[in-house]
Amino acid sequence: MEDKEYNSGGFMRLVSEESCSSTVTGESCVNYQTEIFNQLPSSLARRRTHHHHQDRGTIETSHPVEKHPELAGEARDRASTQPIRSLPVCMQRKREARDLRHLQTRTVGRWESWKQNQSINRKRLGEQVGKAMSRLLPWSSTLHTIEGRFGVGVKAYFVFLRYLVYLNLLLCLVIGGTILTPTVVYDSDGDRGLLRFEGNDSVLDFFVGSGFLERSPVFYGFYARSSLDLLCLNTPLLFLLGTLTVLILSLVMVVRRTVVGYKHTWLLGNRYNIHMSYKVFCGWDFCIQDPEVADLKLSFIRNELKLYLEEERFQQREARRTLGQWARLYFLRGLLHFLVLVLLGGAFCLIYYATKASQAERSGNDLILTVLLQYLPPIVITLVNFFLPHVFRHISSFEDYSITTQVNATLVRSIFLKLASLGMYLFFLFQNSQQECWENQFGKEMYKLAVFDFLACFCNTFFIAYPRKWLVDRYPSSWLARLSGKQHFLIPFNVLDLVYSQTVTWVGLFYCPMLPFIETVKLMAIFYIKKLTVLQCCVPARRMFRASSSSVLFHFMLLLGLIMAVITLGSNLHKFKPSSSCGPFVGSATVFNVTAVCVDSLPGPAKSTLRYLSSEAFVLPVILAQIVVLTSFESRRRANGKAIERLKDMLVMSTSDKHFLLKQHTLSLRRQKKTFKASTTVSGTREGSPPTMKGPSAGIGEDSHIAQLKDPSAQPTGDDSPS
């Protein structure tokens, strides 16, 4: 904490207008003057803070409602719109709340009462519509089943996959509206169709990207200047506008998802611990009636408990390490990091030689051999990305990290491998891009990477996962079955495949505009393939990991892939001149010349405004505005952090108050019992007869009955100890 006065000071009760106007709270306000209230831990802490401020000469009010009066209004609105039936209070409090609402309705006029009722109805309708829309999300039941059987980590992968499907659908709308539709509608060549087949076309053209696909809207060379050829509305400008819109929209969505996930992880990560007792006693949903749903809920709670126990066990083992053990561990980690660097260097060398061999052996009479040579770089990249992450996973197990840290370390190394291998392949590919219509050639390479990635996923499921499961189930005692073992769904590797596939889509977007459509269909097929793999071939992992921090890492890796795609596209468009034989930018020195032509055709004020916005003089005000905005957000972040810490301290102090009041109540019951025993003994002595069962025992039973009326959880006992 930056300010010590926020640690334990200022624990005051939240007072709303509703509580002040209630007739029920009027009697409880007298408790502020009682002796028991002055003895509460929160009151003592408040007085200590008050004296501390007086000594400093600065008395600062810390009442949340005084600082933020809108809190009372928000709390009152939430309480007034919430149905009385769903209030988490006892029946007596619900009756009091109902009477209070009736009283408030009678005190206001008819017009105000009608507006309040309409506001309540609108909010309730909005809540119901939101719940109904959440039920309409695709694959929600499948995700619930996967979460119950395999935990939240596997579910996080499928949620991430669904998010990528939504993102690519949005990109398809942008590409279709800015590039594909204007080209089809304003086609100057009437006999140009979307698909044109010729006599030498074959099925292999679908995998290579040649033949009829090369003459289709899939690749860059299909698009040319059409009858839509205005100065500020033409095919090149729309093509560039569509590409930039896709990249900017992707950046905004990915950054927003990453920031929201990071904020959620920061609030509920290391700073917030859920007690085991809460999961055990309060984790069950008593509204469940379906036995299958009950089994799923039970599995989910069991997986959560396994996760917490695993983390607690690792923390205890880490706390018992000595200085020598830490030194040996760090030395081992250094050696393993060096081994990872050596493996990465070897992978890059393989990609270089595969790309060189593929570029050198383009001509050949054998069609199958030609296809294999063209697919040699994707095959090498796929094999490297398939085997090395498994090696990284075994290396991280020797580094003695927690299960979540092991997953994150494997993710970081593997995503560096995938993005770096793709970057090296693009670098080697651009060194040989001196052909005519090189944009089409580059688009074909990205298309082959996307197609082969899907083929690898399909073959891995139906030719590796299913035979492995059949072998383990049919011949469990064989040495091959014992060697392979039961399959687990490896979350890091599957997430990396998604990030790699989406990065390929962003990199090849300009040269293959139909890649978002292909990616959408591929992701939907991958969802069902992975669903079959998880539910049919895999078993739940014995060690669980927390999905909150890993989900943030998923989107951060996706952000790295997007940044790599933007850098690659920007450098290519700036360095290489558009080809003079195909594409919409024929005859232009650079791709961005179409914007200069449009700006020159605008009127004088618009032209000067745009030139000022693109000049260096506009950069300084933008930077200053960004500094002001970031400063305000940072101030709000610090204020919210202090408020969160204060509310946590208030929760702790309220728990201390409850313990104190329970202790005082127990002592009061003991004193009452002793007083009743003494009075019964004195009355029996005066009558000249020893006390019978109607004396202390009856008194104790009566007193226990009174205690049960006050506290239904108390059980009658025959000794002086409180129940």
XYZ file of C-alpha atoms in Angstrom:
723
model
C 0.000 0.000 0.000
C 1.260 3.449 -0.786
C -0.488 5.168 2.107
C -0.470 3.560 5.530
C -3.641 5.233 6.609
C -5.615 2.951 4.309
C -4.529 -0.268 5.957
C -6.946 -0.492 8.822
C -8.458 2.883 9.281
C -11.858 4.300 8.550
C -14.057 1.269 9.042
C -17.456 2.947 9.093
C -20.869 1.574 8.271
C -22.330 2.147 4.841
C -25.445 4.265 5.309
C -27.935 4.685 2.504
C -30.984 6.878 2.303
C -33.176 3.798 2.466
C -31.634 2.694 5.758
C -31.920 6.172 7.188
C -35.592 6.480 6.327
C -36.539 3.014 7.550
C -38.462 2.636 10.771
C -36.591 -0.560 11.518
C -33.157 1.041 11.583
C -34.277 3.753 13.968
C -34.084 1.400 16.899
C -30.715 0.019 15.774
C -29.261 3.521 15.658
C -29.411 3.573 19.430
C -26.791 0.804 19.406
C -24.212 3.362 18.363
C -24.308 4.779 21.888
C -24.113 1.461 23.698
C -21.032 0.159 25.402
C -20.874 -3.003 23.314
C -20.554 -1.000 20.098
C -17.637 0.983 21.484
C -15.861 -2.299 22.219
C -16.107 -3.629 18.654
C -12.760 -4.050 16.845
C -13.951 -1.845 13.980
C -14.870 0.968 16.417
C -11.489 0.708 18.129
C -9.719 0.833 14.770
C -11.778 3.861 13.727
C -10.946 5.720 16.942
C -7.241 4.931 16.551
C -7.294 6.304 13.017
C -9.222 9.372 14.160
C -6.637 10.103 16.869
C -3.850 9.510 14.321
C -5.357 12.135 12.027
C -5.775 14.550 14.919
C -2.117 14.154 15.857
C -1.140 14.890 12.272
C -3.493 17.845 12.178
C -5.415 16.534 9.162
C -8.787 14.961 9.870
C -9.920 13.313 6.695
C -13.319 11.777 6.387
C -13.212 8.198 5.262
C -16.886 7.515 5.034
C -17.515 5.899 1.663
C -20.884 7.563 1.247
C -19.519 10.979 2.170
C -16.720 10.603 -0.364
C -18.886 9.008 -3.020
C -22.543 9.858 -2.458
C -23.475 8.055 -5.643
C -22.718 4.741 -3.911
C -25.801 5.062 -1.778
C -27.948 5.794 -4.801
C -26.538 2.839 -6.732
C -27.012 0.485 -3.789
C -30.555 1.737 -3.315
C -31.361 1.275 -7.003
C -30.024 -2.266 -7.006
C -31.908 -3.129 -3.850
C -35.127 -1.577 -5.097
C -35.030 -3.277 -8.489
C -34.131 -6.695 -7.136
C -37.193 -8.882 -6.489
C -37.933 -9.423 -2.817
C -38.058 -13.177 -3.368
C -34.416 -13.249 -4.478
C -33.044 -11.118 -1.607
C -30.470 -13.118 0.408
C -32.110 -12.347 3.772
C -34.482 -14.095 6.135
C -38.263 -13.938 5.829
C -38.602 -11.224 8.469
C -36.236 -8.931 6.580
C -38.126 -9.600 3.350
C -41.368 -8.525 5.030
C -39.652 -5.387 6.303
C -38.313 -4.642 2.807
C -41.795 -5.151 1.337
C -43.349 -2.770 3.887
C -40.620 -0.246 3.236
C -41.249 -0.339 -0.517
C -44.976 0.097 0.043
C -44.236 3.021 2.329
C -41.983 4.642 -0.241
C -44.616 4.121 -2.921
C -47.268 5.833 -0.783
C -45.027 8.783 0.111
C -44.217 9.657 -3.523
C -46.691 10.817 -6.091
C -48.388 8.724 -8.712
C -46.154 9.991 -11.498
C -42.954 9.223 -9.579
C -44.322 5.833 -8.546
C -45.168 5.008 -12.164
C -41.682 6.024 -13.328
C -40.073 3.905 -10.624
C -42.167 0.894 -11.594
C -41.308 1.346 -15.269
C -37.618 1.659 -14.460
C -37.763 -1.521 -12.389
C -39.588 -3.371 -15.159
C -37.076 -2.225 -17.790
C -34.129 -3.340 -15.696
C -35.719 -6.708 -15.021
C -36.529 -7.089 -18.716
C -32.933 -6.269 -19.592
C -31.674 -8.886 -17.152
C -33.989 -11.519 -18.576
C -32.994 -10.662 -22.154
C -29.319 -10.884 -21.188
C -29.839 -14.310 -19.642
C -31.759 -15.487 -22.699
C -29.036 -14.248 -25.054
C -26.366 -16.006 -22.996
C -28.270 -19.260 -23.445
C -28.269 -18.761 -27.228
C -24.464 -18.734 -27.447
C -23.279 -21.614 -29.624
C -21.741 -24.674 -28.002
C -22.682 -23.576 -24.462
C -23.886 -27.054 -23.457
C -20.742 -28.615 -24.919
C -18.564 -26.219 -22.953
C -20.481 -27.016 -19.771
C -19.946 -30.735 -20.305
C -16.230 -30.260 -20.984
C -15.864 -28.056 -17.908
C -17.476 -30.668 -15.685
C -15.339 -33.538 -16.939
C -11.984 -31.892 -17.628
C -11.950 -28.645 -15.642
C -11.868 -24.970 -16.500
C -8.499 -25.188 -18.260
C -9.776 -27.325 -21.141
C -12.905 -25.196 -21.265
C -10.713 -22.077 -21.610
C -9.249 -23.537 -24.806
C -12.678 -24.035 -26.373
C -13.823 -20.582 -25.257
C -10.717 -19.151 -26.918
C -11.512 -21.113 -30.091
C -15.075 -19.780 -30.101
C -13.748 -16.248 -29.694
C -11.548 -16.722 -32.767
C -14.580 -17.906 -34.728
C -16.432 -14.711 -33.787
C -13.407 -12.607 -34.710
C -13.036 -14.196 -38.139
C -16.751 -13.860 -38.828
C -16.423 -10.140 -38.197
C -13.397 -9.975 -40.477
C -15.369 -11.801 -43.172
C -18.048 -9.100 -43.027
C -15.430 -6.375 -43.456
C -13.665 -8.138 -46.342
C -16.943 -8.977 -48.028
C -18.208 -5.389 -47.765
C -15.054 -3.559 -48.818
C -13.265 -5.897 -51.245
C -15.325 -8.811 -52.522
C -18.745 -7.180 -53.085
C -17.509 -4.059 -54.998
C -15.310 -6.264 -57.187
C -18.181 -8.589 -58.096
C -20.766 -5.822 -58.610
C -18.556 -3.430 -60.602
C -16.791 -6.018 -62.750
C -15.853 -4.381 -66.017
C -15.047 -7.715 -67.683
C -18.376 -9.481 -68.041
C -17.040 -12.972 -68.687
C -14.919 -12.996 -65.484
C -16.571 -15.360 -63.061
C -15.774 -16.241 -59.478
C -14.678 -19.746 -60.516
C -13.389 -20.516 -64.005
C -12.405 -24.079 -64.800
C -10.147 -25.037 -67.685
C -9.059 -28.314 -69.192
C -5.787 -28.698 -67.289
C -7.314 -28.194 -63.822
C -7.108 -31.051 -61.305
C -7.952 -31.884 -57.711
C -4.376 -31.149 -56.628
C -4.958 -27.492 -57.527
C -7.109 -27.256 -54.396
C -4.135 -28.158 -52.206
C -1.492 -26.203 -54.113
C -3.544 -23.082 -54.835
C -3.019 -23.135 -58.594
C -5.372 -23.641 -61.534
C -8.966 -22.603 -60.894
C -8.112 -21.257 -57.414
C -5.485 -18.917 -58.859
C -8.163 -17.439 -61.129
C -10.677 -17.064 -58.269
C -11.184 -14.267 -55.669
C -9.034 -16.249 -53.245
C -5.813 -14.576 -54.337
C -4.557 -11.063 -54.949
C -4.249 -11.349 -58.749
C -8.016 -11.702 -59.261
C -8.713 -8.115 -58.212
C -8.179 -5.368 -60.788
C -9.459 -1.907 -61.546
C -13.108 -2.185 -62.561
C -15.803 0.237 -63.642
C -15.703 1.623 -60.072
C -12.782 3.945 -60.826
C -13.438 7.272 -59.113
C -10.702 9.325 -57.526
C -11.770 8.580 -53.929
C -13.836 5.480 -54.567
C -12.009 2.802 -56.504
C -10.936 -0.793 -56.130
C -7.329 -0.122 -54.959
C -8.502 2.288 -52.275
C -11.216 -0.092 -51.060
C -8.701 -2.957 -51.071
C -6.286 -1.000 -48.891
C -9.104 0.309 -46.695
C -10.448 -3.199 -46.100
C -7.027 -4.538 -45.115
C -6.327 -1.676 -42.706
C -9.809 -1.945 -41.198
C -9.338 -5.652 -40.541
C -5.993 -5.105 -38.831
C -7.216 -2.173 -36.705
C -10.402 -3.984 -35.722
C -8.429 -7.086 -34.790
C -6.025 -4.998 -32.728
C -8.841 -3.303 -30.821
C -10.657 -6.550 -30.063
C -7.558 -8.483 -29.019
C -6.234 -5.648 -26.833
C -9.620 -5.204 -25.199
C -9.918 -8.914 -24.453
C -6.368 -9.016 -23.085
C -6.871 -5.978 -20.834
C -10.188 -7.241 -19.481
C -8.691 -10.635 -18.717
C -5.652 -9.078 -17.057
C -7.853 -6.873 -14.880
C -9.904 -9.884 -13.831
C -6.740 -11.859 -13.068
C -5.266 -8.960 -11.085
C -8.387 -8.661 -8.960
C -8.923 -12.383 -8.420
C -5.404 -13.718 -8.802
C -2.720 -13.620 -6.147
C -4.533 -10.968 -4.113
C -7.667 -12.987 -3.537
C -7.817 -16.472 -2.067
C -10.946 -18.604 -1.996
C -11.084 -20.655 1.160
C -11.500 -24.389 0.931
C -14.465 -24.229 3.287
C -16.348 -22.043 0.825
C -15.870 -24.585 -1.966
C -16.873 -27.467 0.283
C -19.892 -25.969 2.034
C -21.096 -23.296 -0.409
C -20.029 -24.592 -3.810
C -23.064 -26.761 -4.506
C -26.057 -25.536 -6.485
C -29.192 -26.901 -4.814
C -31.338 -25.966 -7.820
C -29.810 -28.817 -9.849
C -32.330 -31.582 -10.560
C -30.821 -33.426 -13.519
C -28.491 -36.294 -12.428
C -26.108 -35.652 -15.332
C -25.812 -31.976 -14.426
C -25.238 -32.987 -10.806
C -22.389 -35.282 -11.871
C -20.855 -32.487 -13.927
C -21.089 -30.063 -11.013
C -19.515 -32.623 -8.698
C -16.666 -33.173 -11.143
C -16.139 -29.428 -11.444
C -15.882 -28.990 -7.650
C -13.531 -31.962 -7.429
C -11.264 -30.492 -10.118
C -11.198 -27.147 -8.316
C -10.239 -28.806 -5.039
C -7.476 -30.758 -6.794
C -6.132 -27.505 -8.218
C -6.064 -25.720 -4.857
C -4.512 -28.695 -3.091
C -1.815 -28.978 -5.768
C -0.924 -25.301 -5.440
C -0.866 -25.513 -1.640
C 1.384 -28.585 -1.782
C 3.831 -26.835 -4.110
C 3.973 -23.734 -1.905
C 4.769 -25.856 1.137
C 7.502 -27.708 -0.740
C 8.942 -24.436 -2.006
C 9.008 -22.939 1.490
C 11.130 -25.858 2.803
C 13.943 -25.396 0.264
C 17.377 -24.515 1.573
C 19.924 -22.132 0.074
C 21.899 -24.984 -1.473
C 18.794 -26.445 -3.062
C 17.936 -23.045 -4.555
C 21.481 -22.718 -5.973
C 21.349 -26.172 -7.593
C 17.891 -25.446 -8.965
C 18.956 -22.159 -10.586
C 22.037 -23.827 -12.113
C 19.818 -26.571 -13.571
C 17.391 -24.010 -14.963
C 20.277 -22.165 -16.664
C 21.419 -25.344 -18.401
C 17.896 -26.131 -19.533
C 17.458 -22.610 -20.942
C 20.659 -23.064 -22.957
C 19.313 -26.383 -24.268
C 16.104 -24.633 -25.369
C 18.143 -22.050 -27.321
C 20.103 -24.812 -29.062
C 16.890 -26.571 -30.098
C 15.451 -23.319 -31.461
C 18.603 -22.694 -33.518
C 18.428 -26.190 -34.984
C 14.772 -25.705 -35.919
C 15.552 -22.474 -37.777
C 18.318 -24.186 -39.733
C 15.921 -26.932 -40.825
C 13.382 -24.347 -42.004
C 16.086 -22.518 -43.975
C 17.242 -25.629 -45.835
C 13.636 -26.747 -46.485
C 12.762 -23.349 -47.976
C 15.898 -23.337 -50.095
C 15.176 -26.837 -51.420
C 11.565 -25.948 -52.165
C 12.519 -22.823 -54.103
C 15.248 -24.619 -56.046
C 13.170 -27.593 -57.194
C 10.149 -25.883 -58.709
C 10.322 -27.624 -62.092
C 9.568 -31.313 -62.513
C 7.541 -33.781 -64.519
C 6.160 -35.786 -61.590
C 3.103 -33.957 -60.248
C 3.082 -35.732 -56.877
C 6.774 -34.977 -56.323
C 6.208 -31.356 -57.266
C 3.385 -31.062 -54.734
C 5.542 -32.637 -52.027
C 8.393 -30.251 -52.774
C 6.043 -27.291 -52.655
C 4.719 -28.512 -49.306
C 8.207 -29.177 -47.925
C 8.466 -25.932 -45.855
C 4.957 -26.360 -44.318
C 5.776 -30.008 -43.532
C 9.040 -29.067 -41.810
C 7.406 -26.202 -39.884
C 4.554 -28.467 -38.772
C 6.916 -31.249 -37.651
C 9.104 -28.805 -35.750
C 6.063 -27.218 -34.106
C 4.721 -30.660 -33.230
C 7.773 -32.258 -31.600
C 9.635 -29.373 -29.961
C 6.738 -28.219 -27.709
C 6.630 -31.750 -26.244
C 10.353 -31.482 -25.580
C 9.757 -28.088 -23.934
C 7.036 -29.621 -21.758
C 9.394 -32.293 -20.462
C 12.115 -29.693 -19.915
C 9.763 -27.516 -17.831
C 8.928 -30.517 -15.635
C 12.617 -30.704 -14.586
C 12.685 -26.998 -13.678
C 10.405 -27.615 -10.667
C 7.875 -24.861 -11.268
C 4.247 -24.916 -10.173
C 1.812 -26.490 -12.616
C 0.521 -23.100 -13.788
C 4.058 -21.746 -14.214
C 5.062 -24.869 -16.140
C 2.162 -24.365 -18.533
C 2.989 -20.682 -18.990
C 6.709 -21.381 -19.535
C 5.898 -24.011 -22.147
C 3.497 -21.584 -23.809
C 6.072 -18.791 -23.981
C 8.778 -21.040 -25.442
C 6.447 -22.692 -27.891
C 4.878 -19.457 -29.110
C 8.360 -18.054 -29.660
C 9.146 -21.178 -31.656
C 6.020 -20.930 -33.790
C 6.197 -17.202 -34.469
C 9.944 -17.228 -35.011
C 9.749 -20.208 -37.383
C 7.009 -18.467 -39.346
C 9.027 -15.250 -39.403
C 12.155 -17.035 -40.602
C 10.169 -18.757 -43.329
C 8.735 -15.428 -44.494
C 12.200 -13.867 -44.473
C 13.652 -16.651 -46.615
C 10.614 -16.515 -48.871
C 10.898 -12.782 -49.525
C 14.527 -13.148 -50.492
C 13.371 -15.025 -53.615
C 10.273 -12.962 -54.429
C 11.507 -11.616 -57.764
C 8.875 -13.320 -59.915
C 6.014 -11.797 -61.857
C 2.908 -11.362 -59.732
C 4.889 -12.208 -56.590
C 1.834 -11.302 -54.473
C -0.004 -14.341 -55.806
C 2.990 -16.533 -55.040
C 3.155 -15.272 -51.469
C -0.605 -15.754 -51.086
C -0.230 -19.367 -52.247
C 2.379 -20.022 -49.563
C 0.061 -18.677 -46.847
C -2.809 -20.708 -48.289
C -0.693 -23.880 -48.209
C 0.267 -23.201 -44.584
C -3.404 -22.858 -43.624
C -4.475 -25.986 -45.517
C -1.648 -28.126 -44.203
C -2.331 -26.976 -40.634
C -5.876 -28.296 -40.920
C -4.680 -31.546 -42.508
C -2.229 -32.024 -39.645
C -5.016 -31.512 -37.085
C -7.278 -33.973 -38.890
C -4.579 -36.639 -39.222
C -3.468 -36.212 -35.620
C -7.003 -36.937 -34.408
C -8.091 -39.789 -36.664
C -4.740 -41.476 -37.352
C -2.951 -41.006 -34.020
C -5.405 -40.238 -31.200
C -8.100 -42.791 -32.058
C -5.694 -45.690 -32.794
C -3.857 -44.904 -29.573
C -7.091 -45.019 -27.568
C -8.100 -48.281 -29.261
C -4.744 -49.816 -28.437
C -4.905 -48.787 -24.770
C -8.497 -50.026 -24.371
C -8.077 -53.254 -26.333
C -4.576 -54.306 -25.254
C -3.837 -52.456 -21.996
C -1.096 -54.892 -20.945
C 0.993 -54.609 -24.118
C 4.321 -52.782 -23.957
C 3.240 -50.294 -26.638
C 0.095 -49.394 -24.685
C 2.105 -48.968 -21.492
C 4.645 -46.853 -23.366
C 2.062 -44.518 -24.900
C -0.229 -44.371 -21.845
C -3.584 -42.680 -21.596
C -4.058 -39.451 -23.504
C -4.455 -36.066 -21.864
C -5.615 -32.915 -23.602
C -2.472 -30.778 -23.727
C -3.805 -27.242 -23.497
C -0.611 -25.286 -24.346
C 0.023 -27.068 -27.641
C -3.557 -26.820 -28.830
C -3.676 -23.115 -28.001
C -0.431 -22.551 -29.870
C -1.918 -24.209 -32.941
C -4.800 -21.723 -32.844
C -2.471 -18.732 -32.419
C -0.267 -19.951 -35.267
C -3.269 -20.461 -37.557
C -4.675 -17.012 -36.829
C -1.272 -15.388 -37.338
C -1.014 -17.010 -40.770
C -4.428 -15.556 -41.585
C -3.365 -12.032 -40.633
C -0.042 -12.258 -42.482
C -1.620 -13.524 -45.712
C -4.690 -11.281 -45.570
C -3.451 -8.763 -48.139
C -2.263 -11.411 -50.599
C -5.097 -13.892 -50.025
C -8.222 -11.891 -49.084
C -10.384 -15.015 -48.682
C -8.228 -16.374 -45.842
C -10.674 -15.156 -43.112
C -13.455 -17.173 -44.792
C -11.190 -20.229 -44.976
C -10.122 -19.712 -41.360
C -13.725 -19.502 -40.138
C -14.669 -22.809 -41.775
C -11.437 -24.399 -40.541
C -11.968 -23.264 -36.923
C -15.527 -24.578 -36.861
C -14.304 -27.939 -38.151
C -11.460 -27.924 -35.606
C -13.956 -27.323 -32.794
C -15.848 -30.517 -33.548
C -12.629 -32.465 -34.169
C -11.196 -31.362 -30.825
C -14.512 -32.040 -29.132
C -14.378 -35.646 -30.351
C -10.764 -35.884 -29.274
C -11.470 -34.621 -25.755
C -14.671 -36.528 -25.060
C -13.738 -39.788 -26.775
C -9.966 -40.164 -26.565
C -8.759 -38.193 -23.533
C -8.988 -38.662 -19.776
C -8.983 -35.874 -17.156
C -5.548 -34.739 -16.112
C -4.310 -35.691 -12.660
C -2.842 -32.229 -12.183
C -5.043 -29.229 -12.824
C -3.981 -25.667 -13.474
C -5.698 -22.344 -13.027
C -7.222 -21.046 -16.254
C -7.523 -17.355 -15.313
C -3.866 -16.379 -15.825
C -3.468 -18.781 -18.761
C -6.448 -17.228 -20.574
C -4.722 -13.862 -20.367
C -1.584 -15.464 -21.770
C -3.623 -16.954 -24.641
C -4.773 -13.514 -25.759
C -1.358 -11.977 -25.155
C 0.193 -14.538 -27.497
C -2.523 -13.746 -30.017
C -1.583 -10.085 -29.667
C 2.057 -10.969 -30.378
C 0.960 -12.806 -33.514
C -1.027 -9.768 -34.659
C 1.937 -7.448 -34.039
C 4.164 -9.767 -36.062
C 1.625 -9.781 -38.903
C 1.386 -5.972 -38.912
C 5.182 -5.583 -38.975
C 5.499 -8.122 -41.786
C 2.793 -6.519 -43.924
C 4.055 -2.993 -43.285
C 7.639 -3.822 -44.221
C 6.585 -5.705 -47.356
C 4.238 -3.008 -48.605
C 6.851 -0.330 -47.969
C 9.846 -2.228 -49.387
C 8.483 -4.027 -52.436
C 6.909 -2.344 -55.428
C 3.531 -3.718 -56.570
C 3.834 -6.050 -59.526
C 2.982 -4.650 -62.947
C 1.182 -7.759 -64.221
C -1.623 -8.382 -61.702
C -3.551 -6.865 -58.859
C -5.403 -3.599 -58.268
C -2.210 -1.530 -57.768
C -0.816 -1.978 -61.288
C 1.158 1.095 -62.332
C 1.582 2.495 -58.790
C 4.997 3.088 -57.289
C 3.732 2.049 -53.834
C 0.508 0.789 -52.413
C -0.097 4.015 -50.504
C -0.072 6.225 -53.626
C -3.825 5.723 -54.031
C -4.428 7.715 -50.847
C -2.277 10.601 -52.107
C -4.283 10.767 -55.339
C -7.527 10.876 -53.366
C -6.256 13.612 -51.041
C -5.078 15.766 -53.972
C -8.583 15.655 -55.489
C -10.273 17.012 -52.337
C -11.165 20.702 -51.782
C -8.611 23.036 -50.239
C -9.795 23.012 -46.573
C -10.213 19.237 -46.499
C -6.845 18.739 -48.173
C -5.033 21.023 -45.722
C -6.770 19.363 -42.773
C -5.764 15.880 -43.851
C -2.207 16.952 -44.562
C -2.000 18.547 -41.109
C -3.322 15.367 -39.483
C -0.650 13.318 -41.280
C 2.205 15.727 -40.528
C 4.674 15.850 -37.629
C 3.036 18.971 -36.168
C -0.012 16.938 -35.153
C 2.062 14.365 -33.300
C 2.857 16.595 -30.294
C -0.796 17.390 -29.384
C -1.686 13.730 -29.780
C 1.133 12.691 -27.446
C 0.102 15.311 -24.869
C -3.513 14.165 -25.032
C -2.428 10.558 -24.570
C -0.337 11.557 -21.544
C -3.323 13.321 -19.967
C -5.638 10.382 -20.624
C -3.128 7.840 -19.309
C -2.532 9.976 -16.217
C -6.238 10.131 -15.471
C -6.609 6.378 -15.919
C -3.613 5.752 -13.684
C -5.137 7.984 -11.002
C -8.396 6.099 -11.234
C -6.531 2.798 -11.020
C -4.770 3.833 -7.836
C -7.987 5.144 -6.308
C -9.806 1.934 -7.176
C -6.950 -0.121 -5.739
C -7.127 1.786 -2.465
C -10.904 1.363 -2.372
C -10.575 -2.375 -2.979
C -8.024 -2.733 -0.188
C -10.220 -0.724 2.162
C -13.259 -2.857 1.384
C -11.218 -5.992 2.023
C -10.156 -4.578 5.383
C -13.771 -3.753 6.145
C -14.738 -7.357 5.425
C -12.013 -8.533 7.785
C -13.153 -6.147 10.499
C -16.779 -7.178 10.076
C -15.700 -10.782 10.629
C -13.835 -9.680 13.760
C -16.979 -7.901 14.946
C -18.988 -11.076 14.474
C -16.481 -13.124 16.457
C -16.446 -10.499 19.205
C -20.243 -10.368 19.427
C -20.441 -14.164 19.470
C -17.930 -14.276 22.296
C -19.838 -11.649 24.260
C -23.080 -13.533 23.702
C -21.479 -16.758 24.958
C -20.158 -15.035 28.090
C -23.583 -13.509 28.690
C -25.217 -16.943 28.495
C -22.684 -18.333 30.954
C -23.327 -15.515 33.407
C -27.074 -16.054 33.112
C -26.678 -19.760 33.822
C -24.475 -19.130 36.863
C -26.879 -16.503 38.188
C -29.831 -18.826 37.704
C -28.002 -21.677 39.468
C -27.101 -19.456 42.409
C -30.647 -18.127 42.759
C -32.104 -21.642 42.563
C -29.648 -22.907 45.191
C -30.483 -20.018 47.550
C -34.238 -20.547 47.146
C -33.862 -24.305 47.818
C -31.783 -23.681 50.945
C -34.394 -21.254 52.303
C -37.117 -23.887 51.890
C -34.982 -26.471 53.793
C -34.755 -29.038 51.011
C -31.943 -29.857 48.613
C -32.436 -28.871 45.052
C -34.118 -31.461 42.901
C -34.255 -32.027 39.183
C -36.642 -29.112 38.989
C -33.856 -26.834 40.130
C -30.635 -26.474 38.202
C -31.444 -29.104 35.596
C -34.799 -27.580 34.864
C -33.215 -24.149 34.866
C -30.563 -25.262 32.472
C -33.148 -26.842 30.186
C -35.258 -23.704 30.280
C -32.256 -21.528 29.683
C -31.197 -23.777 26.796
C -34.683 -23.494 25.368
C -34.437 -19.709 25.559
C -31.007 -19.888 23.889
C -32.488 -22.028 21.110
C -35.165 -19.430 20.507
C -32.468 -16.774 20.211
C -30.104 -18.984 18.221
C -31.728 -21.943 16.434
C -28.323 -23.539 15.856
C -27.660 -23.854 19.604
C -28.230 -27.318 21.112
C -29.260 -27.857 24.751
C -26.487 -29.224 26.917
C -26.268 -30.124 30.526
C -22.946 -28.435 31.351
C -21.857 -24.857 31.586
C -20.017 -24.861 28.291
C -21.787 -22.978 25.489
C -23.164 -24.906 22.586
